[in-house]
Structures are given as structure tokens and as C-alpha cells.
Coordinates of C-alpha atoms in Angstrom, one line a residue:
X215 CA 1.0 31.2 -14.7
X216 CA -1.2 31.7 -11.4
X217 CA -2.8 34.7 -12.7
X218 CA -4.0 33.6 -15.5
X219 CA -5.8 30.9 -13.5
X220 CA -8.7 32.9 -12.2
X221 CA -9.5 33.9 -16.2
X222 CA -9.3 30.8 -17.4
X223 CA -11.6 29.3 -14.9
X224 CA -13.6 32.7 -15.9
X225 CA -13.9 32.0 -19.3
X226 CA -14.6 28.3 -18.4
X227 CA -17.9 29.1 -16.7
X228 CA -18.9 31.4 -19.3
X229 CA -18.8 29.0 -22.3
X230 CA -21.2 26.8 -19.7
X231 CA -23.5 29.7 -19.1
X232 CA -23.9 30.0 -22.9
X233 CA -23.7 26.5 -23.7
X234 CA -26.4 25.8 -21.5
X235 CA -28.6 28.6 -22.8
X236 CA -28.0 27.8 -26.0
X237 CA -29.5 24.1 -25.3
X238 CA -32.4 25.2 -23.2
X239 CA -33.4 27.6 -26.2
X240 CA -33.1 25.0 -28.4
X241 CA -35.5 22.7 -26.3
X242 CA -37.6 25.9 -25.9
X243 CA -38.2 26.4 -29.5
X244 CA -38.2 22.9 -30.6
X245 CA -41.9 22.4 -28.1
X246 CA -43.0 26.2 -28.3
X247 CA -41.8 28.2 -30.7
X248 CA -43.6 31.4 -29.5
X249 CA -42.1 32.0 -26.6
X250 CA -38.5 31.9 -27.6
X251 CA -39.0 35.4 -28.4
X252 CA -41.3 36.0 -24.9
X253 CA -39.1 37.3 -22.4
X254 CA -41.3 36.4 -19.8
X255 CA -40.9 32.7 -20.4
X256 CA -37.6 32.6 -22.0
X257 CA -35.5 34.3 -19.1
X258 CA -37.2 31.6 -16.4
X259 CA -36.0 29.0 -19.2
X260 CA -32.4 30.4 -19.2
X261 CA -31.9 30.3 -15.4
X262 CA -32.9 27.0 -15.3
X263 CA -30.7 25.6 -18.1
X264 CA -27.9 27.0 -16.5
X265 CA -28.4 25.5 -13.4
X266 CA -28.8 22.0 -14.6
X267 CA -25.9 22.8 -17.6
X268 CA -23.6 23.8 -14.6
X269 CA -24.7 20.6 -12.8
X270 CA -24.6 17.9 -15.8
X271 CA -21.1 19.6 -17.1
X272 CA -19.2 19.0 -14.1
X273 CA -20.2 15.4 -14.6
X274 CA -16.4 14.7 -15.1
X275 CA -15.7 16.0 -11.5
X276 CA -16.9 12.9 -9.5
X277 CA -14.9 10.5 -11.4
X278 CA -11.9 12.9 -11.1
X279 CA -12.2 12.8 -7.3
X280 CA -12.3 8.6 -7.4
X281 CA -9.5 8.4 -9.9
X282 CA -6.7 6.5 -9.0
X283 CA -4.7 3.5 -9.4
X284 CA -8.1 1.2 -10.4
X285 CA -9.7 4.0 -12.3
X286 CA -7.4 4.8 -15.7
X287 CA -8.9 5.1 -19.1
X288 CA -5.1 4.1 -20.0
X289 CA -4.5 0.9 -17.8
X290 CA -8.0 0.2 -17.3
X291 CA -10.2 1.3 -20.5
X292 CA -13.2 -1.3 -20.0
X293 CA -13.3 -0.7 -16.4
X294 CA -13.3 2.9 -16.2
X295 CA -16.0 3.1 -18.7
X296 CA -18.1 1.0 -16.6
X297 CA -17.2 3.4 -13.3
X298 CA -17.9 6.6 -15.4
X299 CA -21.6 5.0 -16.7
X300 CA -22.4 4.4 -13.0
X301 CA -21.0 7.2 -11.5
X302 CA -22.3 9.9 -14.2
X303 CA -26.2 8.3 -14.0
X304 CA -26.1 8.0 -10.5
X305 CA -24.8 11.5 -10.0
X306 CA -26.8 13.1 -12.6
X307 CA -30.0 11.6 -11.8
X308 CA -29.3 13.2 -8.4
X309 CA -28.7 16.6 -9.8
X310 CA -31.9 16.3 -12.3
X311 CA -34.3 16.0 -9.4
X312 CA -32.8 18.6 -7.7
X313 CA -32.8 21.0 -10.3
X314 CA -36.9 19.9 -11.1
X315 CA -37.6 19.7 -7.4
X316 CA -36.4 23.2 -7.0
X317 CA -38.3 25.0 -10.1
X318 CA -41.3 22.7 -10.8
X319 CA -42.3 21.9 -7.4
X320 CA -40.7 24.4 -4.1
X321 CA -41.3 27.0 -6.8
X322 CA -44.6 26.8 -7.9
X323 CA -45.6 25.1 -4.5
X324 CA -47.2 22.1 -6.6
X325 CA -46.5 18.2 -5.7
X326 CA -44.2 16.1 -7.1
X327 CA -46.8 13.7 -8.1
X328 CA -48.7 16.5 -10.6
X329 CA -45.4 17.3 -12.0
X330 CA -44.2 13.7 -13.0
X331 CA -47.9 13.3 -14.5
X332 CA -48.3 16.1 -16.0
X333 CA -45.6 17.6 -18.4
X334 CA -42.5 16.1 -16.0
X335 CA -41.8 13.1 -17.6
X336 CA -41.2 14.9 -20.7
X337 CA -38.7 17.0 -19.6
X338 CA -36.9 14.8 -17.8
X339 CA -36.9 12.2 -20.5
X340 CA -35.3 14.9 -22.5
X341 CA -32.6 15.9 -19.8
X342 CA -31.6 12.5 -20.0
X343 CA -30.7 12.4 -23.8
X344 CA -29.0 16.1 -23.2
X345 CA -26.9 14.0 -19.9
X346 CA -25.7 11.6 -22.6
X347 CA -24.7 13.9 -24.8
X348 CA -22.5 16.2 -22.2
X349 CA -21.5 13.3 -19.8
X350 CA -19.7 11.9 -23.6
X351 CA -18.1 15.1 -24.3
X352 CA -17.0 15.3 -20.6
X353 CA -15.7 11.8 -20.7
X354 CA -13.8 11.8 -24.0
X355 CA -12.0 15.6 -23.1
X356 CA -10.5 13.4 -19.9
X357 CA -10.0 10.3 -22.0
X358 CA -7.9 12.6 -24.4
X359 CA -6.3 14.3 -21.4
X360 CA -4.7 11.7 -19.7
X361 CA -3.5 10.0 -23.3
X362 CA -2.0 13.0 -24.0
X363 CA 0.1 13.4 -20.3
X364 CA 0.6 9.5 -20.7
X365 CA 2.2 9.8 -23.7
X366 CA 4.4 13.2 -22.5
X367 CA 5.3 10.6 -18.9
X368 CA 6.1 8.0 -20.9
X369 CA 8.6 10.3 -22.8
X370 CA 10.3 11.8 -19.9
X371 CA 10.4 8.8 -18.1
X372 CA 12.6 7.6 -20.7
X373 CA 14.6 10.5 -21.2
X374 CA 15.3 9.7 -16.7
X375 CA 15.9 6.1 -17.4
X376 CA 18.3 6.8 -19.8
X377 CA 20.0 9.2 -17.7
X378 CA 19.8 6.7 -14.6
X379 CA 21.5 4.2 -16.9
X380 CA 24.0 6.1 -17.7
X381 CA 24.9 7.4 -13.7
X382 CA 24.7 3.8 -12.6
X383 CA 27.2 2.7 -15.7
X384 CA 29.6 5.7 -14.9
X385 CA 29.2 4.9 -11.1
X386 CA 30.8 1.2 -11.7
X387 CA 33.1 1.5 -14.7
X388 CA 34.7 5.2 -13.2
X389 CA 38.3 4.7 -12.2
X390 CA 37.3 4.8 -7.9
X391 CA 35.9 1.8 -8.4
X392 CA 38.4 0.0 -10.5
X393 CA 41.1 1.5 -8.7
X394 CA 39.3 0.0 -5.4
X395 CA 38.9 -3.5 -7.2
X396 CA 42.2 -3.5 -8.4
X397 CA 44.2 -2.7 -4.8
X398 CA 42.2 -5.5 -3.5
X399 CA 43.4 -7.6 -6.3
X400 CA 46.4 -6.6 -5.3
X401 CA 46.8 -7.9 -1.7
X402 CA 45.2 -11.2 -2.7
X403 CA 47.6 -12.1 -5.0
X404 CA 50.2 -11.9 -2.5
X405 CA 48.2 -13.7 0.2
X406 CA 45.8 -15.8 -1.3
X407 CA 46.5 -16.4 -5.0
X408 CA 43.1 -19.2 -5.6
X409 CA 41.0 -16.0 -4.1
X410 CA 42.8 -13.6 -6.6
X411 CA 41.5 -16.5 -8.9
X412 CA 38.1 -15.9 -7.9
X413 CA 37.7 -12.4 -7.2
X414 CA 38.9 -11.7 -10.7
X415 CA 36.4 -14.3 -12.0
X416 CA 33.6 -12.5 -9.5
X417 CA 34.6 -9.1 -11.1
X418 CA 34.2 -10.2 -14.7
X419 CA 30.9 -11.9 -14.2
X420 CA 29.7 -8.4 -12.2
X421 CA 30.5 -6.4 -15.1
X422 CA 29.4 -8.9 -18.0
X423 CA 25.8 -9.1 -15.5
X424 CA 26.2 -5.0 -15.5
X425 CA 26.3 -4.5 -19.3
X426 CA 23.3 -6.7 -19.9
X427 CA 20.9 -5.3 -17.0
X428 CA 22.1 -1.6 -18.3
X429 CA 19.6 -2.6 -20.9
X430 CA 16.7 -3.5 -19.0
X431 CA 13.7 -1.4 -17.6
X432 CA 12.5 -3.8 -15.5
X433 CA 13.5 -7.4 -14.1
X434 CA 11.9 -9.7 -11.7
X435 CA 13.0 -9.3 -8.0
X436 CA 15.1 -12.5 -7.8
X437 CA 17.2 -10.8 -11.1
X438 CA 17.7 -7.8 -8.8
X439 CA 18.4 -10.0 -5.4
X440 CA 21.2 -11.8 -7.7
X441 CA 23.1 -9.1 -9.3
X442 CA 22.5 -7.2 -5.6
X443 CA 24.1 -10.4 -4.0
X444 CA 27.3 -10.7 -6.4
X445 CA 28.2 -7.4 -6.1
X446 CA 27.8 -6.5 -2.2
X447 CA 30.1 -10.1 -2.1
X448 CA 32.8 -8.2 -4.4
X449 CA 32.5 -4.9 -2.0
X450 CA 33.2 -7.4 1.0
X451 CA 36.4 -8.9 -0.5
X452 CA 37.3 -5.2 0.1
X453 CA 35.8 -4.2 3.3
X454 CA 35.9 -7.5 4.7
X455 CA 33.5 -7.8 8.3
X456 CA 33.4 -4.2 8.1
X457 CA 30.7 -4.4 5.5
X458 CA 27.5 -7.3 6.1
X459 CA 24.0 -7.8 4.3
X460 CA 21.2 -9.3 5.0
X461 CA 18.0 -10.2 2.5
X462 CA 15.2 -12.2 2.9
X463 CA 12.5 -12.0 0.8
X464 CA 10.3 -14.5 2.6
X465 CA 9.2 -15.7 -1.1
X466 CA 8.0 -12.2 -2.4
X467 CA 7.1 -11.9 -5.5
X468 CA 7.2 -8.8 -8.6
X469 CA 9.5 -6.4 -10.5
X470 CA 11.9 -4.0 -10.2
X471 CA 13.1 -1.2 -12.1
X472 CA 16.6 -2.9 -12.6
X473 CA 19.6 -1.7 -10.3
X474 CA 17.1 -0.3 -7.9
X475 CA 18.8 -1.9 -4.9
X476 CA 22.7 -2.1 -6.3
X477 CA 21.8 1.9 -6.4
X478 CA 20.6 1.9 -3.3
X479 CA 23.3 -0.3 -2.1
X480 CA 26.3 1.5 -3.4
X481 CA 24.6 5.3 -2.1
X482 CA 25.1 3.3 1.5
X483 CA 28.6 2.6 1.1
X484 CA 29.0 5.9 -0.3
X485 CA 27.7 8.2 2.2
X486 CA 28.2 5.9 5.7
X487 CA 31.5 5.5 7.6
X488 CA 32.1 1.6 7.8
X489 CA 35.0 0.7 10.2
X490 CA 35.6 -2.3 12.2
X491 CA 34.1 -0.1 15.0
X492 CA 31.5 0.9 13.3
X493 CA 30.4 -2.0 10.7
X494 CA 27.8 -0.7 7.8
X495 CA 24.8 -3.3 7.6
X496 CA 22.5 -3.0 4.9
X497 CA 19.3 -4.9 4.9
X498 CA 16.3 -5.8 2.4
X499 CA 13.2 -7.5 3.6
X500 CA 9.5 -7.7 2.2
X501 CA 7.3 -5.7 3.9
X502 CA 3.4 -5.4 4.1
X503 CA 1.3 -4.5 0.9
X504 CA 3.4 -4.7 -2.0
X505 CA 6.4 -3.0 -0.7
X506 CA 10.0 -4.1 0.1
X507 CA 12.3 -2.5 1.9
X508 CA 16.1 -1.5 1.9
X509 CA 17.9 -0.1 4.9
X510 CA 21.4 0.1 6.4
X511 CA 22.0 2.0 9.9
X512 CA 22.7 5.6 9.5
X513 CA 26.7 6.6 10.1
X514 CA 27.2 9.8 7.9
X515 CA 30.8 11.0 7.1
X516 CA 31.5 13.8 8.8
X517 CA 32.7 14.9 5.1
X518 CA 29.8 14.2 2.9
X519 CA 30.5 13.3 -0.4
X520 CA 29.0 15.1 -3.4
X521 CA 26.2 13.9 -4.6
X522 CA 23.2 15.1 -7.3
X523 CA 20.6 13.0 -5.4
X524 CA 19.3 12.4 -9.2
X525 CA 19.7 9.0 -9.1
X526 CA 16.7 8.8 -6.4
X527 CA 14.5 11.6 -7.2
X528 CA 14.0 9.7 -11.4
X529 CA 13.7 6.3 -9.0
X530 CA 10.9 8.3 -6.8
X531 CA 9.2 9.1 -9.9
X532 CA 9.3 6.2 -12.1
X533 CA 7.9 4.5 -9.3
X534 CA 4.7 6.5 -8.6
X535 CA 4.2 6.4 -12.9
X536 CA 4.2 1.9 -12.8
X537 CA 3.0 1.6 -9.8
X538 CA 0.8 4.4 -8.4
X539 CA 2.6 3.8 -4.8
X540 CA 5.4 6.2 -4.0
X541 CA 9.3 5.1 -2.7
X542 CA 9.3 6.7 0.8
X543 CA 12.3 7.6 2.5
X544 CA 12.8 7.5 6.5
X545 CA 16.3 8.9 8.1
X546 CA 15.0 8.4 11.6
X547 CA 15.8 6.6 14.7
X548 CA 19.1 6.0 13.3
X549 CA 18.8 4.0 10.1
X550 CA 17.8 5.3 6.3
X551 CA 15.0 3.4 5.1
X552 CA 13.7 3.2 1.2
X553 CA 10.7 1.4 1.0
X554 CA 9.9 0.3 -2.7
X555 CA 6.7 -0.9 -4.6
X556 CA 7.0 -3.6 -5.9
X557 CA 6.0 -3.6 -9.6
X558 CA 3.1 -6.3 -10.8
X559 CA 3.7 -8.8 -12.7
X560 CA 1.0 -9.4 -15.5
X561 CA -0.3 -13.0 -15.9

């Protein structure tokens, strides 16, 4: 695949080279005929169609360097037409002096004044039409681009989703978990019967809440906060102190991709030792330009168990497709961060 890069990128600058040829004989025959076929007159013409051609055809360059979260002909059509108008007459306009300056004035030694009064307006009145007809071509080959890898994202995104779904599901409904749930069913009936009661009404409403957000994509943060909050509360009936939380918000608002921090959540109690000498804590807090943040302190088992690390790496790149931002991860100075975009909400 790498070696055929150098030919392609060969093969690339040779259709401009005769592209560009091609439309500066054109020009040359449409004003003088004759010297089409004078070689004298027609090579000169060549070397300087290909050196503005090269220059107006990587038009599509400039806007490729600015493109990012603002600059989408997908997410932001009108926009984006409006940067690629600005950006293609400021840059062009740039390259047709230089490419005028260069063989109709440092060339010939003549002023810039005699050439825009004499035959230079011509010319670059022409060059101007010829701009709008490669800077469309340009723009509607990256228009078409990124619909087509926009439409190819959006199909293995949900091909990951789906697959996400269906770890989270299997995570909750496998038999550890019931077989957890159920042994501390067990001792509450004997001790507390009212909070048997409860937990068993707790562990109902977790999976009924589970079965509906299974079907979701995304949910607003105070969906995710909730269904976060009932089921750390049904892992704490189990681990009792061992096992504390602590969210706040501060009134942040945006989306989630549902079970973002239940995934997080349960990976914490999954991979952490939490004793009564050393209690698991895991945290979520807003944090600064549109991110929020889940982190417990770090206590591996000495006995890690297996794990894919799927689960994460679809969450890492579902992300960076909605949002543009990327999920970072920090294992340092003893606690695993996860810090999250939030997802906008549209008004």
C-alpha cells in the first residue's frame, strides 16, 4: 500500500501538467491561433500554464489544512462554502500575481504598471474564470470525499455501537453479576428483610432502566447521572463502605453516548481491589471546555482480569466522530482518569 503511494502522487502531477497545458493551449489558440503551432511561443505558454495549473489545482490544500470541527461540508454545508469562497479567492489571487509577477514583469524586466495596462488585465481576467472553474472541481472532489467516508463512519460506528450494546448487556445480565446480586439478597433477607424489600425493588427497576437505555445512542447527561446513580447504589448494598461515589455536575449541560459512565463505572470495580483497607472511590465532575470527567484511584489486582479493552477503544472512537474532541485517558499519579466530551445538544 506504501509503495504504491509515490505513483499515485506521480500520476497525480502528471494529469496536472497536462491538464494545465491543455488549458493554456486552449487560451493560446482561442486569442492567436498561429502560434499554437510556433514552438517558440507555445513552449513559454506551457511552462507558464503549468505553474499557475499546479498553483490554482491545489486550491483544495488550504482549506484541507483549516478543516476541522467548524469547517464540514457535512455538519456545516453553508458555512464551509462561505470559508472555501474566501479562502480559494484570497489564496488564488495570491498565487495569480505571483505567477504574472514572475513571467510578465522580473522576466521581461518591464513594470507592473505597463503590464496591467497593456494586455494584463486580459489575462488575468481570464485566469479568474479558469480559478472558478478548477477551485469547483477541487471543491466538489472533497465535498464527495468526505460524504463518501461519512457515510462508510456512520456504518461502522453502528456496526461498534451494536457491539458495545451487546458487551454492556452481557456484562449485567451474565451469571457473576446475578450470582453477586443474588448472595446479597441472600444475607438481607436474614438480617434485614424491608431492605431485601428494596434491593429487589432497586434490582428490577436497574434492569427494566437497562433494557430501555440498551436502545439508545445517546441520552442527556442527567439520563446517564441517574441510571449511573441507581446502579453504583445496588453495587454498595454489596460492597458496603468499601465502595463510595461522588458526582457533581455543577449544572453541566449535554449528551452522552448512553452507558458511557455505568461502563466506565463497572471497568473500576472490575479491575481495582476494594477492601475496607483499601476503599475504591470513583468520581465524576465537569471539567473545563466541554468535557467531564470520571476517575476512581488506581488499586490494580495483582491478578488482572481479562479484559478486550473493546468496550473503550469503540467509546474512543465514537467520540472523536460526534464530537471532534477525543476521550483521553490518564493512569498517573495514582488515579485513572477518562475525560469525556460532552456531546451538544442542538436547539
Amino acid at each position: 500500500m506504501v509503495r504504491n503511494k509515490p505513483k499515485n502522487l506521480m500520476w497525480r502531477y502528471t494529469q496536472l501538467v497536462l491538464i494545465s497545458i491543455a488549458i493554456g493551449t486552449g487560451f493560446l489558440y482561442a486569442f492567436s491561433p498561429e502560434c499554437v503551432f510556433n514552438i517558440r511561443v507555445w513552449l513559454p505558454n506551457a511552462g507558464y500554464s503549468i505553474m499557475l495549473g499546479f498553483g490554482l489545482f491545489h486550491n483544495g490544500l488550504t482549506l484541507k489544512l483549516l478543516k476541522g470541527r467548524h469547517i464540514s461540508w457535512i455538519k456545516h454545508p453553508a458555512r464551509t462554502a462561505l470559508y472555501a469562497i474566501v479562502i480559494m479567492l484570497i489564496y488564488s489571487t495570491i498565487v495569480i500575481f505571483i505567477v504574472n509577477w514572475i513571467w510578465f514583469v522580473l522576466i521581461p524586466g518591464i513594470s507592473i504598471r505597463d503590464f496591467l495596462f497593456s494586455y494584463g488585465k486580459t489575462i488575468i481576467f481570464y485566469e479568474y474564470i479558469m480559478l472558478l472553474v478548477i477551485g469547483s472541481i477541487e471543491y466538489a472532489k472533497s465535498f464527495f470525499h468526505e460524504w463518501r467516508m461519512s457515510i462508510y463512519q456512520q456504518e461502522a460506528l453502528k456496526r461498534e455501537a451494536l457491539q458495545l450494546q451487546y458487551q454492556v448487556l452481557n456484562h449485567q445480565v451474565n451469571p457473576h453479576f446475578l450470582f453477586n446480586s443474588l448472595n446479597v439478597l441472600n444475607s438481607l433477607i436474614d438480617i434485614n428483610p424491608l431492605e431485601a424489600k428494596v434491593f429487589v425493588a432497586d434490582l428490577s427497576a436497574f434492569y427494566r432502566e437497562l433494557l430501555g437505555f440498551k436502545e439508545k445512542e445517546i441520552v442527556r447527561l442527567e439520563e446517564e447521572i441517574h441510571f449511573l446513580d441507581r446502579y453504583l447504589k445496588l453495587q454498595q448494598k454489596r460492597f458496603g463502605d468499601k465502595l463510595k461515589f461522588e458526582i457533581d455536575t455543577n449544572g453541566t449541560d449535554g449528551c452522552l453516548i448512553s452507558m458511557t459512565l455505568q461502563m466506565l463505572a463497572e471497568n473500576a470495580i472490575k479491575h481495582n481491589i476494594i477492601s475496607t483497607e483499601k476503599p475504591l472511590t470513583f468520581k465524576v465532575r465537569a471539567d473545563r471546555n466541554g468535557y467531564l470527567v470520571a476517575e476512581n484511584n488506581l488499586q490494580k489486582k495483582e491478578v488482572e482480569p481479562e479484559s478486550s479493552f473493546i468496550g473503550l477503544k469503540n467509546l474512543k472512537e465514537r467520540y472523536l466522530y460526534l464530537t471532534g474532541k477525543e476521550l483521553l485517558v490518564d493512569d498517573s499519579n495514582g488515579m485513572f482518569s477518562v475525560k469525556i466530551p460532552l456531546i451538544e445538544i442542538e436547539k
